[in-house]
Amino acid sequence: MNIFKPKNDSNTRNGPKQSISSTLLLILVPITVLSIVFIILFLSGQAESQIKELSISILQSESDYNAERFGARIINVVARAESFAKSAELADFPDRKAYQDFMNASNKMGDLDNKGIYTGFSDGEMYYADYTEVPEGYDPRSRDWYNDALNNNYETFTGTAPYVDALANKLCVSFIRKITLKDGSYGACGVDIFLDEIASETAALTPMGTGMTAVVADGMILGNPDTSVNGMAVAESGNDLLQEAVSTVTPGHHTAIKYGKDTYYVAASEVPNTNWILYSTVSEASVLSSLRAFQKICYIIMVIIIVIIVVALLVVISTVITVPLRKVTVAAEKISVGDFDVSLPTESKNEIGQLAVAFSKTTEQLQNYQGYIDEISEALSDISQGELNVKLERNYVGQFRKLKDNMDNLISQLHGVIGSIMDSSKLVAGGANQISAGAQGLAQGATEQASSIEELSAEINQINDATIRMAENAKVVEQQIHSAEEQINTSNDQMIDLRKAMEDITDKSQRISSIIKTIDDIAFQTNILALNAAVEAARAGAAGKGFAVVADEVRNLAGKSSTAALDTSNLITETIAAVQNGDKLTEQTASYLKSTQESTEKAVDLIAEITQATEHQQQSLNDVKQGIDQISSVVQTNAATAEESAAASQELTRQAGILNSEVNKFKL
């Protein structure tokens, strides 16, 4: 017999709906992919942030460098002009022609387009270093550059706002200063630097390889990649990006400006020795173009890595997990249908190898269990046929050891039980006859008990009526006692109020006594003052007689006041004594009332207990009456039952015979 074989093999599963490799891949692949994607995106974001910061820093550095370079070229020209001007102020010139010849050396100085130094004197004369002929009627004293230099007392060359030179039709900037020669003549000299080279170099500048540069002075564009706007105001140029840069970025600073769909980095630098500002811009897209290309490569590599990892996971999971588990599954399916002849790979040292070892041990143990179950089945079959002389011979282990012990105990107990049943069946047959005789006597006694119970019930009813009347009287007494208690409580409260009033009278009397004492003191002092006044009046002689009479009257009044105060004090003292005596009587009365109240409360409690006991007694009598009724019913039932018992005992005798014949079928 193989109890491990399923009754219906069609109910067993043909295979898992989803393999463990698929489950592991569904778990590991998303985690791996998300981890790699997160790392790539994080590193890409960090790289982008660093590149942005580095790029805008590089842009600022290039802007500062170009501004310094432009400034150095301007300073080169201005420094040479300053050297000529100072030398001219220290030199002796016989005439203005000698001065002009000296200045001729400044023509084309430096590497920026200029015509050298020109000078306008206070007498209206004008001289150019390149001997340019002065137009007829030209008076330098009417020019802004001349007046600015003298009015501001420029001791060194100072730049003016850019402008378009009328003669050369070129954008230029002038540097002017005051000059005083040794002969006492003075005026203003200047040098015009044409900005063609600055503009062309500005247009050619490409910060970071793809950017643009613009030079602005006082809102005018000096240099720009779009040379058509050179010399125009920034606001009129139509260059929104440049307008935004000029309005938001200050020299030495940089920022990012959103322009259309693109973002531009802008850095501003001040050109030394001028009021010019150089703006360098570069688009974020061009800065990050190499990063974007690198990101694309990273994404491709990421996809390749993910594919490699997925393939590696498939191979590892299939080799290490899926194949060994499939073998274990096949073995488990064989075991589930009762086939214990299985072999499992136990070479692996991981959990799957441990599982295979456990399955092998389980198979061996199941084979032993099959033998245990077969032997127990045979023993149960013998017991079912009445054969109790059976014994389990195999060596049972584990839980089956308990089962064997239980089977041995069962067989032993069956021996005892069946033997006892045989003995009892004989006794039952004899006892049934005795029960039949006893049942008849019981029926007769039950009839007599019913008659006695009816008489007892009538007496209980009379006692119950008397108890009800006593309970009602107790309730009336309780109500009267409660009324007396309330009156005593009221008297006690009034006595407390009376005692408080007596205490108030005593307190007020003591205050009046204090006031009387004060009056007596005042009378005493008045008497002393009257005596002093009489003495003074006697000293005064005839002039003090009238005052002496008044003093004598005052003394008499003081004596009467003292006497009246003393009498009043005595009366108050007697009043206080009487009040204190009344207070003692009141306190005694209150004490008696309190004792009466306590006695009344105890009487109320006793009456309540009597009432409660009476009600309890009434309830007990009701219970007794109900019990008598039940006993009467039971006695009548017993009479009927006794008759039925007589008939049942006869049937019991018959069944005892049947039981005895059945028990004899067992072999002990």
XYZ file of C-alpha atoms in Angstrom:
668
model
C 0.000 0.000 0.000
C 1.418 3.382 -1.037
C -0.375 6.225 0.741
C 1.869 8.844 -0.868
C 0.473 8.275 -4.354
C -2.188 10.882 -5.261
C -5.697 9.623 -5.940
C -5.921 11.719 -9.089
C -2.664 12.424 -10.939
C -4.451 14.959 -13.131
C -4.525 17.357 -10.170
C -0.727 17.621 -10.063
C 0.894 20.616 -11.721
C 2.765 20.033 -14.955
C 5.154 22.879 -14.198
C 5.432 26.350 -12.736
C 3.560 29.128 -14.454
C 6.637 31.331 -14.137
C 10.186 30.040 -13.744
C 12.434 31.216 -10.937
C 14.908 32.523 -13.510
C 12.202 34.770 -14.948
C 11.295 35.938 -11.454
C 14.918 36.695 -10.583
C 15.400 38.513 -13.874
C 12.255 40.559 -13.268
C 13.749 41.579 -9.923
C 17.454 41.928 -10.751
C 17.258 43.464 -14.236
C 15.134 46.514 -13.244
C 17.315 47.075 -10.172
C 20.498 46.797 -12.238
C 19.159 48.949 -15.063
C 17.844 51.608 -12.702
C 21.135 51.622 -10.789
C 23.208 52.030 -13.951
C 20.839 54.662 -15.354
C 20.915 56.531 -12.053
C 24.725 56.415 -11.905
C 25.073 57.553 -15.532
C 22.510 60.329 -15.097
C 24.051 61.401 -11.798
C 27.581 61.491 -13.221
C 26.290 63.207 -16.345
C 24.482 65.807 -14.240
C 27.570 66.372 -12.112
C 29.743 66.661 -15.202
C 27.285 69.098 -16.778
C 27.225 71.214 -13.616
C 31.021 71.242 -13.408
C 31.366 72.046 -17.107
C 28.893 74.920 -16.779
C 30.791 76.383 -13.840
C 34.144 75.846 -15.541
C 32.890 77.267 -18.849
C 31.525 80.464 -17.352
C 34.753 80.834 -15.357
C 36.785 80.381 -18.550
C 34.512 82.866 -20.314
C 35.149 85.410 -17.553
C 38.886 84.782 -17.796
C 38.883 85.258 -21.591
C 36.790 88.400 -21.208
C 39.203 89.804 -18.622
C 42.178 88.896 -20.815
C 40.755 90.577 -23.925
C 39.792 93.653 -21.904
C 43.306 93.824 -20.462
C 44.775 93.442 -23.943
C 42.630 96.247 -25.363
C 43.413 98.374 -22.334
C 47.129 97.741 -22.725
C 47.033 98.972 -26.321
C 45.128 102.089 -25.294
C 47.496 102.671 -22.392
C 50.461 102.255 -24.748
C 49.231 105.136 -26.884
C 48.143 107.289 -23.954
C 51.408 106.683 -22.060
C 53.447 107.796 -25.059
C 51.269 110.835 -25.490
C 51.688 111.618 -21.796
C 55.447 111.328 -22.175
C 55.430 113.801 -25.090
C 53.208 116.243 -23.180
C 55.370 116.224 -20.058
C 58.528 116.596 -22.123
C 56.976 119.551 -23.943
C 56.123 121.235 -20.630
C 59.775 120.980 -19.563
C 61.326 122.065 -22.863
C 62.095 125.590 -24.122
C 60.587 126.362 -27.522
C 61.577 129.510 -29.369
C 58.278 129.552 -31.165
C 55.137 127.497 -31.803
C 56.656 126.003 -34.962
C 59.390 124.401 -32.854
C 56.691 123.021 -30.565
C 54.850 121.528 -33.561
C 58.058 119.957 -34.856
C 58.627 118.395 -31.428
C 55.133 116.950 -31.395
C 55.489 115.556 -34.913
C 57.324 112.574 -33.429
C 54.075 111.507 -31.744
C 52.395 110.864 -35.099
C 51.281 107.224 -35.458
C 52.567 106.329 -32.010
C 51.640 102.871 -30.720
C 49.858 100.170 -32.711
C 46.458 101.883 -32.881
C 45.462 104.244 -35.651
C 46.052 107.885 -34.565
C 47.432 111.141 -35.918
C 49.531 112.092 -32.959
C 49.030 114.952 -30.531
C 47.119 118.100 -31.442
C 47.190 121.246 -29.317
C 44.901 124.248 -28.963
C 46.266 127.301 -27.133
C 44.476 129.954 -25.152
C 45.201 132.485 -27.892
C 43.108 130.432 -30.354
C 45.991 128.861 -32.289
C 45.752 125.182 -33.243
C 48.577 122.757 -34.163
C 48.529 119.117 -35.399
C 51.501 116.758 -35.003
C 51.084 115.573 -38.617
C 50.951 119.174 -39.856
C 47.320 118.939 -40.841
C 46.184 122.336 -42.023
C 43.794 124.003 -39.640
C 40.522 125.001 -41.310
C 39.950 128.705 -41.590
C 37.972 130.107 -38.697
C 38.528 127.047 -36.516
C 38.886 128.129 -32.891
C 39.745 125.355 -30.403
C 38.458 127.446 -27.519
C 34.920 126.833 -28.734
C 35.321 123.067 -28.701
C 34.147 120.767 -25.931
C 37.392 118.873 -25.709
C 39.323 122.097 -25.077
C 36.935 123.401 -22.431
C 36.657 120.005 -20.708
C 40.430 119.759 -20.335
C 40.784 123.274 -18.903
C 37.614 123.380 -16.826
C 38.330 119.981 -15.276
C 42.029 120.797 -14.983
C 43.075 117.429 -16.427
C 46.768 116.959 -15.504
C 46.971 113.663 -17.397
C 45.297 112.374 -20.535
C 41.675 111.492 -19.827
C 39.354 109.720 -22.242
C 36.160 111.206 -23.644
C 33.012 109.492 -24.796
C 33.343 107.774 -28.207
C 32.183 109.758 -31.235
C 32.392 109.756 -35.021
C 35.195 111.965 -36.291
C 33.727 114.475 -38.737
C 36.806 114.664 -40.959
C 37.791 110.982 -41.047
C 34.211 109.693 -40.686
C 35.533 107.085 -38.292
C 34.564 106.067 -34.798
C 37.166 107.347 -32.386
C 37.821 108.311 -28.792
C 39.826 111.300 -27.602
C 42.226 111.566 -24.692
C 42.746 115.166 -23.559
C 44.672 117.094 -20.922
C 45.745 120.600 -19.982
C 49.245 121.686 -21.063
C 51.344 124.645 -19.845
C 54.609 125.547 -21.551
C 57.606 127.181 -19.877
C 56.954 130.464 -21.665
C 53.656 130.724 -19.775
C 51.385 129.882 -22.676
C 48.793 127.221 -21.984
C 46.017 125.311 -23.657
C 44.668 121.802 -24.170
C 46.221 118.929 -26.080
C 44.741 115.622 -27.124
C 45.159 112.502 -29.180
C 42.412 110.814 -31.213
C 42.524 107.020 -31.341
C 40.493 105.562 -34.175
C 38.647 102.421 -33.210
C 38.665 100.578 -36.541
C 41.217 98.052 -35.319
C 39.439 97.652 -31.976
C 36.136 97.049 -33.795
C 37.607 94.534 -36.249
C 39.470 92.679 -33.516
C 36.312 92.629 -31.393
C 34.335 91.140 -34.282
C 37.018 88.470 -34.717
C 37.046 87.450 -31.058
C 35.310 84.108 -30.444
C 35.459 83.269 -26.742
C 35.654 79.536 -26.117
C 35.769 79.009 -29.898
C 32.105 79.787 -30.648
C 31.284 82.893 -28.611
C 30.952 86.569 -29.498
C 32.386 89.788 -28.063
C 31.078 93.338 -27.892
C 32.658 96.527 -26.527
C 30.299 99.179 -25.148
C 31.080 102.656 -23.837
C 28.420 104.911 -22.325
C 25.670 102.952 -24.037
C 27.372 103.087 -27.488
C 28.598 100.024 -29.321
C 32.317 100.312 -30.180
C 32.813 96.794 -31.451
C 30.460 93.970 -32.367
C 30.388 90.958 -34.700
C 27.681 92.852 -36.608
C 29.816 95.825 -37.702
C 26.748 97.654 -38.996
C 25.734 98.562 -35.446
C 29.135 99.985 -34.458
C 28.684 103.563 -33.303
C 24.993 102.998 -32.544
C 23.369 103.125 -29.138
C 22.759 99.705 -27.630
C 19.060 100.458 -27.249
C 18.796 101.220 -30.994
C 20.860 98.290 -32.243
C 18.045 95.726 -32.121
C 20.369 93.280 -30.362
C 18.132 92.095 -27.506
C 20.794 89.792 -26.076
C 23.309 92.642 -25.837
C 20.681 94.941 -24.313
C 19.897 92.315 -21.668
C 23.615 91.821 -20.952
C 24.259 95.573 -20.588
C 21.290 95.993 -18.236
C 22.001 92.985 -15.998
C 25.746 92.225 -15.969
C 28.229 94.526 -14.254
C 32.004 94.494 -14.879
C 33.796 91.635 -13.178
C 30.654 89.526 -13.013
C 28.966 86.895 -15.138
C 25.570 85.269 -15.432
C 23.355 83.097 -17.613
C 20.690 84.813 -19.726
C 17.681 83.099 -21.251
C 17.315 84.366 -24.799
C 14.578 82.781 -26.855
C 14.862 79.016 -26.549
C 18.585 79.152 -25.812
C 20.630 80.084 -22.779
C 23.720 82.267 -23.087
C 26.589 82.773 -20.657
C 27.619 86.423 -20.398
C 30.759 87.849 -18.755
C 31.604 91.546 -18.438
C 35.060 93.111 -17.995
C 36.175 96.718 -17.699
C 38.809 97.871 -20.199
C 41.593 99.506 -18.121
C 42.150 103.277 -18.398
C 38.768 103.668 -20.143
C 35.088 103.617 -19.338
C 34.590 100.790 -21.819
C 33.016 97.441 -20.927
C 33.803 94.301 -22.879
C 30.971 91.732 -23.001
C 31.734 88.113 -23.927
C 28.893 85.708 -24.691
C 28.694 82.049 -25.605
C 25.661 79.806 -25.978
C 25.173 77.030 -23.471
C 24.407 74.619 -26.295
C 27.826 75.138 -27.884
C 29.552 74.849 -24.509
C 27.791 71.578 -23.771
C 27.992 70.178 -27.308
C 30.992 68.006 -26.492
C 29.298 66.904 -23.293
C 26.141 66.006 -25.218
C 28.202 63.899 -27.616
C 29.935 62.249 -24.675
C 26.546 61.636 -23.050
C 25.300 59.896 -26.190
C 28.367 57.650 -26.118
C 27.734 56.966 -22.417
C 24.117 56.064 -23.131
C 25.195 53.647 -25.873
C 27.794 52.098 -23.556
C 25.148 51.928 -20.820
C 22.796 49.980 -23.103
C 25.633 47.611 -24.073
C 26.550 47.090 -20.400
C 22.911 46.423 -19.511
C 22.626 43.852 -22.316
C 25.856 42.173 -21.183
C 24.670 42.120 -17.554
C 21.275 40.672 -18.542
C 22.939 37.946 -20.625
C 25.386 37.205 -17.801
C 22.513 37.027 -15.325
C 20.663 34.643 -17.631
C 23.690 32.362 -17.896
C 24.506 32.475 -14.176
C 20.910 31.983 -13.060
C 20.401 29.134 -15.519
C 23.643 27.378 -14.534
C 23.655 27.988 -10.795
C 19.946 28.072 -9.962
C 17.535 26.981 -12.711
C 19.137 23.647 -13.753
C 19.736 22.352 -10.192
C 16.274 23.498 -9.114
C 14.705 21.769 -12.120
C 16.333 18.502 -11.016
C 15.054 19.032 -7.474
C 11.575 19.788 -8.875
C 11.545 16.563 -10.934
C 12.576 14.606 -7.838
C 9.865 16.317 -5.770
C 7.229 15.436 -8.386
C 8.307 11.765 -8.287
C 8.136 11.775 -4.497
C 4.663 13.382 -4.658
C 3.358 10.352 -6.628
C 5.052 7.837 -4.296
C 8.213 7.149 -6.322
C 11.056 7.370 -3.801
C 13.716 6.005 -6.170
C 15.279 9.377 -7.007
C 18.812 10.739 -7.178
C 19.789 14.370 -6.675
C 23.028 16.307 -7.344
C 24.556 17.019 -3.931
C 27.939 18.322 -5.110
C 26.994 22.013 -4.813
C 27.873 23.670 -1.507
C 25.281 26.442 -1.761
C 21.661 26.464 -0.600
C 20.541 24.418 -3.630
C 23.053 21.689 -2.762
C 21.816 21.759 0.827
C 18.251 21.477 -0.504
C 19.233 18.418 -2.581
C 20.842 16.763 0.465
C 17.718 17.502 2.502
C 15.535 15.992 -0.248
C 17.697 12.837 -0.294
C 17.365 12.445 3.457
C 13.634 13.120 3.199
C 13.295 10.382 0.549
C 15.056 7.850 2.776
C 12.838 8.799 5.699
C 9.680 8.583 3.569
C 10.608 5.030 2.619
C 10.793 4.192 6.330
C 7.467 5.962 6.906
C 5.882 3.804 4.193
C 6.871 0.672 6.144
C 5.487 2.158 9.378
C 2.169 2.982 7.741
C 1.821 -0.464 6.141
C 2.322 -2.193 9.525
C -0.114 0.169 11.294
C -2.700 -0.399 8.529
C -2.480 -4.173 8.973
C -2.855 -3.813 12.749
C -5.929 -1.587 12.371
C -7.417 -4.088 9.901
C -7.008 -6.931 12.487
C -8.566 -4.778 15.223
C -11.533 -3.989 12.981
C -12.143 -7.775 12.672
C -12.149 -8.251 16.472
C -8.575 -9.564 16.785
C -6.991 -7.647 19.703
C -3.907 -9.836 20.030
C -1.756 -7.661 17.673
C 1.687 -6.076 18.185
C 3.804 -3.544 16.181
C 7.264 -5.058 15.547
C 9.151 -2.339 13.584
C 11.539 0.190 15.204
C 9.651 3.498 14.942
C 11.395 6.913 15.108
C 10.265 10.513 15.382
C 6.561 11.225 15.493
C 5.861 7.641 14.417
C 7.354 6.531 17.735
C 4.519 8.396 19.464
C 2.069 6.776 17.053
C 3.372 3.298 17.955
C 3.096 4.074 21.676
C -0.445 5.329 21.131
C -1.353 2.157 19.176
C 0.048 -0.043 21.954
C -1.900 1.959 24.529
C -5.020 1.705 22.375
C -4.769 -2.080 22.103
C -4.111 -2.380 25.843
C -7.059 -0.127 26.678
C -9.312 -2.016 24.273
C -8.462 -5.206 26.161
C -9.520 -3.573 29.413
C -12.565 -1.826 27.979
C -13.960 -4.885 26.227
C -13.444 -6.985 29.379
C -15.141 -4.336 31.473
C -18.019 -4.146 29.004
C -18.508 -7.918 29.278
C -18.667 -7.697 33.066
C -20.869 -4.621 32.955
C -23.360 -6.182 30.558
C -24.009 -8.937 33.066
C -24.437 -6.449 35.875
C -26.729 -4.298 33.725
C -29.064 -7.210 33.134
C -29.354 -7.887 36.887
C -29.667 -4.211 37.750
C -32.454 -3.653 35.237
C -34.770 -5.956 37.207
C -34.018 -4.075 40.413
C -34.659 -0.729 38.683
C -38.074 -1.924 37.556
C -39.106 -2.788 41.134
C -37.708 0.470 42.491
C -39.512 2.507 39.838
C -42.900 1.256 40.997
C -42.144 2.226 44.614
C -40.907 5.613 43.417
C -44.185 6.301 41.616
C -46.213 5.679 44.788
C -43.937 7.908 46.917
C -44.111 10.687 44.325
C -47.915 10.759 44.578
C -47.754 11.192 48.361
C -45.127 13.972 48.017
C -47.390 15.903 45.653
C -50.168 16.061 48.292
C -47.765 17.346 50.985
C -46.310 19.962 48.655
C -49.753 21.471 47.995
C -50.372 21.985 51.740
C -46.892 23.579 52.155
C -47.578 25.955 49.252
C -50.785 27.265 50.942
C -48.900 28.093 54.180
C -46.119 29.850 52.233
C -48.738 32.097 50.566
C -50.039 33.254 53.999
C -46.497 34.055 55.215
C -45.832 35.963 51.996
C -48.934 38.183 52.484
C -47.879 39.062 56.061
C -44.379 39.913 54.880
C -45.748 42.265 52.201
C -47.758 44.210 54.805
C -44.709 44.464 57.093
C -42.597 45.824 54.209
C -45.186 48.503 53.426
C -45.298 49.616 57.112
C -41.492 49.784 57.192
C -41.510 52.095 54.158
C -44.020 54.460 55.905
C -41.794 54.593 59.020
C -38.731 55.254 56.823
C -40.482 58.228 55.177
C -41.424 59.722 58.598
C -37.865 59.284 59.885
C -36.533 61.032 56.732
C -38.933 63.960 57.416
C -37.697 64.237 61.026
C -34.088 64.120 59.774
C -34.714 67.011 57.389
C -36.256 69.125 60.229
C -33.282 68.377 62.500
C -30.876 69.332 59.684
C -32.770 72.624 59.261
C -32.572 73.318 63.034
C -28.876 72.502 63.005
C -28.282 74.939 60.090
C -30.246 77.684 61.924
C -28.240 77.020 65.100
C -25.020 77.418 63.078
C -26.310 80.756 61.721
C -27.237 81.839 65.316
C -23.757 80.939 66.485
C -22.206 83.000 63.678
C -24.452 85.959 64.686
C -23.311 85.621 68.343
C -19.702 85.617 67.160
C -20.364 88.791 65.115
C -21.937 90.473 68.216
C -18.904 89.517 70.311
C -16.560 90.894 67.629
C -18.510 94.178 67.327
C -18.638 94.548 71.159
C -14.890 94.134 71.354
C -14.463 96.822 68.688
C -16.822 99.184 70.658
C -14.803 98.472 73.840
C -11.656 99.496 71.972
C -13.338 102.710 70.816
C -14.534 103.476 74.413
C -10.984 102.995 75.668
C -9.824 105.487 73.042
C -12.484 107.975 74.244
C -11.332 107.436 77.852
C -7.723 108.149 76.810
C -8.855 111.304 75.029
C -10.765 112.434 78.189
C -7.677 111.755 80.293
C -5.468 113.810 77.982
C -8.101 116.561 77.867
C -8.148 116.664 81.703
C -4.363 117.018 81.788
C -4.502 119.802 79.214
C -7.231 121.562 81.262
C -5.055 121.386 84.387
C -2.115 122.826 82.476
C -4.374 125.585 81.153
C -5.582 126.416 84.706
C -1.994 126.632 85.911
C -1.097 128.947 83.047
C -4.227 131.042 83.745
C -3.223 131.388 87.418
C 0.191 132.587 86.341
C -1.451 135.122 84.080
C -3.353 136.630 86.965
C -6.417 138.732 86.253
C -5.916 138.459 82.505
C -6.247 134.683 82.660
C -9.373 134.413 84.803
C -11.702 133.891 81.856
C -9.401 131.281 80.394
C -9.265 129.578 83.819
C -13.063 129.290 83.871
C -13.050 127.705 80.417
C -10.277 125.327 81.404
C -12.226 124.324 84.499
C -15.311 123.572 82.382
C -13.244 121.551 79.933
C -11.781 119.554 82.825
C -15.285 118.904 84.172
C -16.431 117.717 80.724
C -13.376 115.493 80.439
C -14.182 113.967 83.817
C -17.783 113.328 82.762
C -16.590 111.822 79.447
C -14.205 109.530 81.299
C -16.991 108.462 83.709
C -19.403 107.826 80.811
C -16.756 105.900 78.907
C -16.033 103.780 81.988
C -19.760 103.037 82.460
C -20.135 102.190 78.788
C -17.071 99.940 78.943
C -18.533 98.104 81.945
C -21.845 97.629 80.108
C -20.030 96.321 77.026
C -17.961 93.968 79.196
C -21.157 92.607 80.724
C -22.667 92.340 77.233
C -19.629 90.405 75.972
C -19.867 88.071 78.981
C -23.586 87.535 78.302
C -22.891 86.932 74.613
C -20.099 84.466 75.424
C -22.461 82.651 77.821
C -25.088 82.568 75.040
C -22.447 81.307 72.631
C -21.604 78.439 75.003
C -25.303 77.574 75.313
C -25.636 77.793 71.546
C -22.620 75.524 71.088
C -24.098 72.994 73.557
C -27.456 73.157 71.762
C -25.702 72.686 68.408
C -23.825 69.711 69.887
C -27.121 68.190 71.110
C -28.699 68.799 67.691
C -25.704 67.213 65.997
C -25.973 64.167 68.285
C -29.701 64.037 67.551
C -28.938 64.314 63.828
C -26.425 61.459 64.024
C -28.912 59.321 65.988
C -31.591 60.137 63.430
C -29.254 59.177 60.591
C -28.508 55.872 62.320
C -32.266 55.321 62.808
C -32.813 56.080 59.106
C -30.088 53.586 58.187
C -31.610 50.934 60.498
C -35.118 51.523 59.094
C -33.675 51.301 55.568
C -31.956 48.035 56.479
C -35.223 46.722 57.968
C -37.098 47.750 54.823
C -34.459 46.142 52.642
C -34.453 42.972 54.770
C -38.257 42.825 54.612
C -38.184 43.221 50.841
C -35.454 40.592 50.639
C -37.528 38.284 52.853
C -40.532 38.875 50.610
C -38.422 38.044 47.572
C -37.090 34.935 49.309
C -40.637 33.819 50.092
C -41.544 34.339 46.452
C -38.535 32.232 45.502
C -39.573 29.577 48.030
C -43.099 29.620 46.628
C -41.718 29.219 43.100
C -39.454 26.428 44.380
C -42.434 24.658 45.978
C -44.319 24.956 42.697
C -41.336 23.537 40.847
C -40.987 20.724 43.401
C -44.669 19.940 42.940
C -44.178 19.836 39.194
C -41.048 17.707 39.583
C -42.813 15.280 41.935
C -45.614 14.841 39.444
C -43.045 14.384 36.690
C -41.170 11.868 38.847
C -44.352 9.830 39.222
C -44.763 9.649 35.471
C -41.032 9.042 35.018
C -41.088 6.181 37.503
C -43.724 4.433 35.468
C -41.682 5.001 32.309
C -38.547 3.739 34.100
C -40.264 0.470 34.854
C -40.940 -0.037 31.156
C -37.427 1.127 30.235
C -35.788 -1.278 32.672
C -37.400 -4.173 30.879
C -36.006 -2.866 27.565
C -32.612 -2.408 29.265
C -32.592 -6.080 30.230
C -33.172 -7.020 26.603
C -30.401 -4.687 25.324
C -27.947 -6.026 27.933
C -28.374 -9.438 26.424
C -27.647 -8.101 22.949
C -24.519 -6.233 24.244
C -23.195 -9.385 25.857
C -23.516 -11.333 22.616
C -21.676 -8.594 20.659
C -18.797 -8.331 23.142
C -18.206 -12.042 22.964
C -17.153 -11.564 19.345
C -13.809 -9.992 20.487
C -10.815 -12.278 21.085
C -8.910 -11.211 24.190
